[in-house]
Amino acid sequence: MLGKFKPTWMVESIYDLSPADLKRHGIKVVLTDLDNTLIAWNNPDGTPELKQWLKEMQQAQIPVVVVSNNNHKRIARALAKLELPFIARALKPLTRGINLAKKRYHLAAKDVILVGDQLMTDIWAANNAHIRSVLVRPLVTSDAWNTKFNRMLEGQVKQKLTQQGFEFKWRKSLDD
């Protein structure tokens, strides 16, 4: 049962995912959570590091698609300056948003990953959809009010996974 919360990879930040690493693993599209994964939940403008990473993905022809549980208005406002495609109301940990993205981009499960900062939504959704996942550290240590409960549950799940021998080890790339 706890296996549904195990990420395929763990990297410090989404910015550590290089186009070369992604291509080496056959990844054609990066699906990503929004808050605390791509941008800090309280800083919708993003960082220079984010803009550089997005430029590298674009040059490598690896689309980045936001798959978020937020509503359309919230995501559109947050991504206005970044001009990224997105799927709102993804209903993670259900597979709705992932399946819409796979259909929109004509993707097989092997061609896509989901990057996120939460076991309880992002990683569980990826495992439910039978795609690979990347757990990243949250960009900021504070959370929006609606995420705090998930973080509490996540702590309990991490403790149980650790007791079963799963190692939560942050890396700097997929191949570390």
Coordinates of C-alpha atoms in Angstrom, one line a residue:
M1 CA 0.0 0.0 0.0
L2 CA 2.8 2.5 0.8
G3 CA 4.4 1.8 -2.6
K4 CA 2.0 4.3 -4.2
F5 CA 3.8 7.1 -2.4
K6 CA 7.3 6.1 -3.6
P7 CA 8.8 8.5 -6.2
T8 CA 10.8 7.2 -9.1
W9 CA 13.4 9.9 -8.5
M10 CA 14.1 12.6 -5.9
V11 CA 16.0 15.7 -6.9
E12 CA 16.6 18.9 -5.0
S13 CA 14.8 21.1 -7.4
I14 CA 13.0 21.0 -10.8
Y15 CA 15.8 23.2 -12.0
D16 CA 18.2 20.2 -11.6
L17 CA 16.4 18.3 -14.4
S18 CA 18.5 18.8 -17.4
P19 CA 17.3 18.2 -21.0
A20 CA 20.1 15.7 -21.4
D21 CA 19.0 13.7 -18.4
L22 CA 15.4 13.8 -19.5
K23 CA 16.2 12.7 -23.0
R24 CA 18.4 9.9 -21.8
H25 CA 15.4 8.5 -19.9
G26 CA 13.1 8.9 -22.9
I27 CA 11.1 11.7 -21.4
K28 CA 9.4 13.9 -24.0
V29 CA 7.2 16.1 -21.8
V30 CA 7.5 17.3 -18.3
L31 CA 4.3 17.6 -16.3
T32 CA 4.8 19.7 -13.2
D33 CA 2.9 20.8 -10.2
L34 CA 2.7 24.6 -9.7
D35 CA 2.9 25.7 -6.1
N36 CA 6.2 25.1 -4.4
T37 CA 7.5 23.0 -7.3
L38 CA 7.7 25.4 -10.3
I39 CA 7.1 28.6 -8.4
A40 CA 6.8 29.5 -4.7
W41 CA 3.1 29.5 -3.8
N42 CA 3.5 33.1 -2.6
N43 CA 5.7 34.4 -5.5
P44 CA 3.9 33.9 -8.9
D45 CA 6.6 35.8 -10.8
G46 CA 9.1 33.0 -10.6
T47 CA 12.8 33.4 -10.4
P48 CA 15.6 34.0 -13.0
E49 CA 16.6 30.4 -12.4
L50 CA 13.1 29.2 -13.4
K51 CA 13.2 31.4 -16.5
Q52 CA 16.6 29.9 -17.5
W53 CA 15.4 26.4 -17.0
L54 CA 12.3 26.9 -19.1
K55 CA 14.4 28.4 -21.8
E56 CA 16.6 25.3 -21.8
M57 CA 13.5 23.0 -22.0
Q58 CA 12.2 25.1 -24.9
Q59 CA 15.5 24.9 -26.8
A60 CA 15.6 21.1 -26.2
Q61 CA 11.9 20.9 -27.4
I62 CA 10.7 19.4 -24.2
P63 CA 7.4 20.9 -23.4
V64 CA 6.6 21.8 -19.8
V65 CA 2.9 21.5 -18.8
V66 CA 1.6 22.6 -15.4
V67 CA -0.9 20.0 -14.0
S68 CA -2.4 21.6 -10.9
N69 CA -5.3 21.1 -8.5
N70 CA -5.8 24.9 -8.5
N71 CA -8.6 26.5 -10.4
H72 CA -8.2 28.0 -13.9
K73 CA -8.1 31.6 -12.8
R74 CA -5.4 31.0 -10.2
I75 CA -3.1 29.1 -12.5
A76 CA -3.7 31.6 -15.4
R77 CA -2.7 34.5 -13.1
A78 CA 0.3 32.7 -11.8
L79 CA 1.6 31.7 -15.2
A80 CA 0.7 34.8 -17.1
K81 CA 4.3 35.9 -17.5
L82 CA 5.6 32.4 -18.1
E83 CA 3.2 31.5 -20.9
L84 CA 3.0 27.8 -20.1
P85 CA 0.2 25.5 -21.0
F86 CA -1.7 24.1 -18.0
I87 CA -4.4 21.8 -16.9
A88 CA -6.5 23.1 -14.0
R89 CA -8.5 21.1 -11.5
A90 CA -6.3 18.1 -12.1
L91 CA -7.8 16.3 -9.0
K92 CA -4.5 14.8 -7.9
P93 CA -4.1 12.1 -6.6
L94 CA -6.6 11.0 -9.2
T95 CA -5.3 10.7 -12.7
R96 CA -7.6 13.2 -14.5
G97 CA -5.1 15.9 -15.1
I98 CA -2.3 13.5 -16.2
N99 CA -4.6 11.6 -18.5
L100 CA -5.8 14.9 -20.1
A101 CA -2.1 15.9 -20.7
K102 CA -1.3 12.5 -22.2
K103 CA -4.2 12.7 -24.5
R104 CA -3.5 16.4 -25.5
Y105 CA 0.2 15.6 -26.4
H106 CA -0.4 12.1 -27.7
L107 CA 1.9 10.6 -25.1
A108 CA 2.5 7.1 -23.9
A109 CA 3.2 6.6 -20.1
K110 CA 6.9 6.0 -20.8
D111 CA 7.2 9.5 -22.5
V112 CA 6.2 11.6 -19.5
I113 CA 7.0 12.4 -15.9
L114 CA 5.3 14.3 -13.2
V115 CA 7.4 16.6 -11.0
G116 CA 6.0 17.7 -7.7
D117 CA 6.7 18.5 -4.1
Q118 CA 4.0 16.3 -2.4
L119 CA 3.8 12.6 -1.9
M120 CA 0.1 12.8 -1.1
T121 CA -1.0 14.4 -4.4
D122 CA 1.8 14.5 -7.0
I123 CA 3.6 11.2 -6.4
W124 CA 0.5 9.3 -5.7
A125 CA -1.2 10.7 -8.9
A126 CA 1.9 9.7 -11.0
N127 CA 1.8 6.2 -9.6
N128 CA -1.9 5.9 -10.1
A129 CA -1.4 6.9 -13.8
H130 CA 1.5 4.5 -14.1
I131 CA 4.0 7.2 -15.1
R132 CA 7.4 8.0 -13.5
S133 CA 7.6 10.7 -10.9
V134 CA 10.1 13.2 -9.5
L135 CA 9.8 14.4 -5.9
V136 CA 11.4 17.8 -5.3
R137 CA 12.0 19.8 -2.2
P138 CA 9.3 22.5 -1.7
L139 CA 10.7 25.8 -2.9
V140 CA 9.7 27.5 0.3
T141 CA 9.1 26.0 3.8
S142 CA 5.7 27.6 4.3
D143 CA 2.6 26.3 2.6
A144 CA -0.8 27.7 1.6
W145 CA -3.5 26.9 4.2
N146 CA -4.9 24.0 2.1
T147 CA -1.6 22.1 1.9
K148 CA -0.8 22.0 5.6
F149 CA -3.0 18.9 6.3
N150 CA -1.3 17.0 3.4
R151 CA 2.1 17.9 4.8
M152 CA 1.1 16.4 8.2
L153 CA 0.0 13.1 6.5
E154 CA 3.1 13.2 4.3
G155 CA 5.3 13.2 7.4
Q156 CA 3.6 10.0 8.7
V157 CA 3.9 8.3 5.3
K158 CA 7.6 9.3 5.1
Q159 CA 8.2 7.8 8.5
K160 CA 6.6 4.5 7.6
L161 CA 8.4 4.3 4.3
T162 CA 11.7 5.0 6.0
Q163 CA 10.9 2.2 8.5
Q164 CA 10.4 -0.1 5.5
G165 CA 13.8 0.8 4.2
F166 CA 13.0 3.4 1.6
E167 CA 15.7 6.1 1.6
F168 CA 14.7 9.7 1.2
K169 CA 17.9 10.9 -0.5
W170 CA 18.0 14.1 -2.5
R171 CA 20.1 14.1 -5.6
K172 CA 21.3 16.7 -8.1
S173 CA 20.2 14.8 -11.2
L174 CA 18.2 11.7 -12.3
D175 CA 21.4 9.8 -12.7
D176 CA 23.1 10.6 -9.4

